C-alpha cells in the first residue's frame, strides 16, 4: 500500500512512514480485512466509509506542506473509524478529532486503544462548530464535505495554518466535490481548489 501511494506521487517521508506504522486492517470489520491494503474506501458502519489510502495520504501531505518537523495542534472533523486520526497523531503535537455519530465515536475509541496515543483526543459532537477549546490550530482536516467551509473552522485556524477539506462545487445533478485548501495568512485567507474527490456529506448536529 505504501509503495503504491509513493508511486502515485506522495513524497513526504513523514507521511509515508506514518502510513507504514499504522495498520489499516485494524480499523475495518473482520470481513473486510483482506481488502484493507487496497486503494479503496470501505464501509465502517452507519453509512460511513474509511477513505481510500491514496486520498488520506494526499490530504495528509497537503496538511504537512510547508511545515518542517511536527505539526502543532490539529483538528480533524469526522473521526469515523479513527484511521486518519491515528496517522495525524504521529505527525502532530496534539490531535483533536470530532465525530457526530456516537456509534462511530465509540468504535474509533476501541480501534485506537491498542496504539495508546496520548496526544489524540477523541470528541463526540458537531464538528461544524469546530472545537474552540483546542484553537488555534496549525491544521484542520475534514473527512466529510459540505457546500461551504464553516466559518468556525477558519476562525479556529492559526495564522500560518492550513485547512484541507472536500467541498461541493456546482448544484443539482452537476454537483461535485473537490478538495479545497485554505491557507490563513496575516493578510487574509488564500483558497485553492484541487482535484475532484468523493466524501460522505458533512451533516450538522449529533446522532
Ligand atoms: N477520517 C475517517 C473518515 C470517516 S468518514 C476515517 O479515517 O475513518 C467521515 C466521517 O465524518 C463520518 O464518520 C461522519 O459521521 C463524520 N461527520 C460528518 N459530519 C460531521 C460533523 N458535522 N461533525 C463530526 N463528524 C461528522
XYZ file of C-alpha atoms and ligand atoms in Angstrom:
233
model
C 0.000 0.000 0.000
C 2.776 2.432 0.938
C 4.748 1.623 -2.231
C 1.628 2.282 -4.328
C 0.951 5.593 -2.609
C 4.550 6.639 -3.126
C 4.326 5.724 -6.840
C 1.246 7.936 -7.062
C 3.395 10.912 -6.132
C 3.365 11.156 -2.329
C 6.927 12.084 -1.396
C 6.739 13.376 2.191
C 8.693 10.789 4.162
C 6.851 11.681 7.384
C 3.541 10.769 5.728
C 4.905 7.567 4.190
C 6.389 6.432 7.470
C 3.123 7.157 9.334
C 1.251 5.059 6.731
C 3.804 2.312 7.304
C 3.311 2.394 11.078
C -0.487 2.313 11.360
C -2.075 -0.999 10.403
C -5.177 -0.152 8.352
C -6.671 -3.639 8.760
C -7.266 -2.943 12.447
C -9.761 -0.214 11.510
C -12.129 -2.241 9.329
C -14.537 -5.099 10.069
C -13.038 -8.585 10.062
C -14.924 -9.465 6.845
C -13.056 -6.677 5.017
C -9.576 -7.291 6.376
C -8.332 -8.807 3.111
C -9.189 -5.548 1.305
C -7.622 -3.275 3.913
C -4.451 -2.562 1.906
C -6.160 -1.996 -1.454
C -6.650 1.551 -2.684
C -10.320 1.613 -1.947
C -12.720 3.192 0.509
C -14.521 0.671 2.720
C -17.720 0.733 4.797
C -17.212 1.336 8.536
C -20.874 1.175 9.602
C -23.713 3.705 9.966
C -23.466 4.501 6.250
C -19.954 5.966 6.560
C -16.660 4.963 4.924
C -12.935 4.944 5.647
C -11.324 6.974 2.844
C -9.029 5.476 0.187
C -5.383 5.323 1.345
C -4.279 7.459 -1.630
C -6.713 10.226 -0.654
C -5.763 10.003 3.029
C -2.091 10.281 2.022
C -2.749 13.193 -0.330
C -4.714 15.181 2.260
C -2.163 14.457 4.967
C 0.685 15.578 2.724
C -1.174 18.792 1.875
C -1.662 19.398 5.582
C 2.053 18.961 6.360
C 3.111 21.092 3.408
C 5.477 23.899 4.301
C 5.908 22.712 7.882
C 9.263 21.285 8.800
C 9.142 18.790 11.637
C 5.968 18.117 13.583
C 2.688 19.902 13.032
C 1.326 21.746 16.047
C -2.291 21.216 17.166
C -4.548 19.604 14.570
C -8.351 19.398 14.377
C -9.995 16.579 12.447
C -13.704 16.676 11.611
C -15.121 13.180 11.125
C -13.216 10.614 13.219
C -15.031 7.710 11.546
C -13.097 4.554 12.387
C -10.115 6.552 13.692
C -7.567 5.642 10.997
C -6.768 9.168 9.810
C -6.698 10.342 13.438
C -4.047 7.718 14.249
C -1.870 8.885 11.346
C -2.233 12.508 12.416
C -1.242 11.717 15.975
C 2.159 10.551 14.687
C 2.638 13.805 12.765
C 1.313 16.435 15.165
C 1.842 17.541 18.740
C -1.875 17.236 19.666
C -4.841 15.964 17.679
C -8.494 16.739 18.418
C -10.828 14.544 16.364
C -14.609 15.064 16.432
C -17.312 12.625 15.352
C -21.072 13.353 15.276
C -22.224 9.694 15.367
C -21.913 8.160 18.820
C -21.594 4.623 17.433
C -18.526 5.566 15.393
C -17.019 7.701 18.148
C -17.104 4.602 20.354
C -15.852 2.298 17.611
C -12.877 4.608 16.993
C -12.031 4.560 20.694
C -11.947 0.767 20.584
C -9.958 0.621 17.328
C -7.363 3.025 18.707
C -6.925 1.517 22.173
C -4.012 -0.741 21.188
C -1.980 2.250 19.944
C -2.105 4.187 23.253
C -1.781 7.569 21.561
C -1.561 10.018 24.444
C -1.765 13.101 22.185
C -5.025 12.051 20.487
C -8.263 13.434 21.925
C -11.495 11.888 20.639
C -14.533 14.120 20.962
C -18.222 13.424 20.409
C -20.033 16.431 18.950
C -20.908 18.511 15.918
C -17.663 19.249 14.129
C -19.288 22.002 12.084
C -18.725 24.150 15.160
C -15.069 23.172 15.296
C -13.617 22.800 18.787
C -12.823 26.203 20.210
C -11.059 24.870 23.319
C -8.157 23.495 21.264
C -7.839 26.537 18.964
C -5.879 27.978 17.278
C -4.959 25.012 15.077
C -1.905 24.655 12.868
C -4.006 22.419 10.643
C -7.656 21.434 10.170
C -8.776 18.460 8.085
C -12.313 17.334 7.272
C -13.339 13.897 6.028
C -16.866 14.989 5.103
C -17.903 17.546 2.507
C -20.473 20.339 2.717
C -21.466 23.233 0.459
C -19.007 25.538 2.162
C -16.359 25.513 4.859
C -17.952 26.580 8.166
C -16.699 29.982 9.351
C -15.848 28.439 12.752
C -13.090 26.367 11.129
C -11.498 29.413 9.534
C -11.786 31.355 12.806
C -10.106 28.488 14.698
C -7.231 28.168 12.219
C -3.967 29.810 13.334
C -2.295 32.436 11.175
C 0.095 30.398 9.042
C -2.212 27.385 9.397
C -3.720 25.282 6.646
C -7.158 23.692 6.225
C -7.878 20.824 3.824
C -11.491 19.787 3.204
C -13.785 18.473 0.495
C -16.436 20.984 -0.637
C -19.351 20.660 -3.015
C -18.978 22.613 -6.262
C -21.933 23.299 -8.541
C -25.522 22.271 -7.802
C -28.214 19.760 -8.767
C -27.057 16.857 -10.944
C -23.841 18.760 -11.753
C -22.797 18.908 -8.112
C -19.314 17.503 -7.480
C -16.879 17.563 -4.620
C -13.372 18.964 -4.876
C -10.546 19.275 -2.390
C -10.209 22.774 -1.044
C -7.049 24.103 0.595
C -7.268 27.262 2.687
C -4.111 28.970 3.927
C -4.592 31.615 6.598
C -2.079 34.431 6.228
C -1.663 37.683 8.178
C -3.424 39.462 5.304
C -6.370 37.068 4.944
C -7.196 33.630 3.555
C -5.935 32.144 0.307
C -8.002 29.356 -1.272
C -7.072 26.762 -3.879
C -9.460 24.235 -5.381
C -7.714 20.983 -6.306
C -8.848 17.640 -7.750
C -12.314 16.041 -7.522
C -12.973 13.738 -4.589
C -15.842 11.683 -3.132
C -16.559 12.030 0.559
C -19.624 11.403 2.696
C -21.697 14.531 3.393
C -20.915 16.902 6.231
C -24.016 16.974 8.466
C -24.944 19.189 11.377
C -25.981 18.021 14.833
C -25.218 14.752 16.601
C -26.866 11.330 16.348
N -11.285 10.010 8.737
C -12.277 8.986 8.840
C -13.270 9.085 7.721
C -14.652 8.826 8.174
S -15.935 9.282 7.057
C -11.624 7.624 8.919
O -10.376 7.529 8.857
O -12.332 6.628 9.068
C -16.372 10.890 7.625
C -16.988 10.966 8.986
O -17.406 12.322 9.170
C -18.215 10.112 9.224
O -17.971 9.237 10.284
C -19.315 11.126 9.564
O -20.224 10.673 10.558
C -18.493 12.299 10.065
N -19.161 13.605 10.054
C -19.982 14.138 9.125
N -20.394 15.372 9.516
C -19.798 15.609 10.733
C -19.836 16.698 11.665
N -20.570 17.799 11.463
N -19.116 16.588 12.802
C -18.360 15.486 13.063
N -18.299 14.420 12.233
C -19.006 14.486 11.079
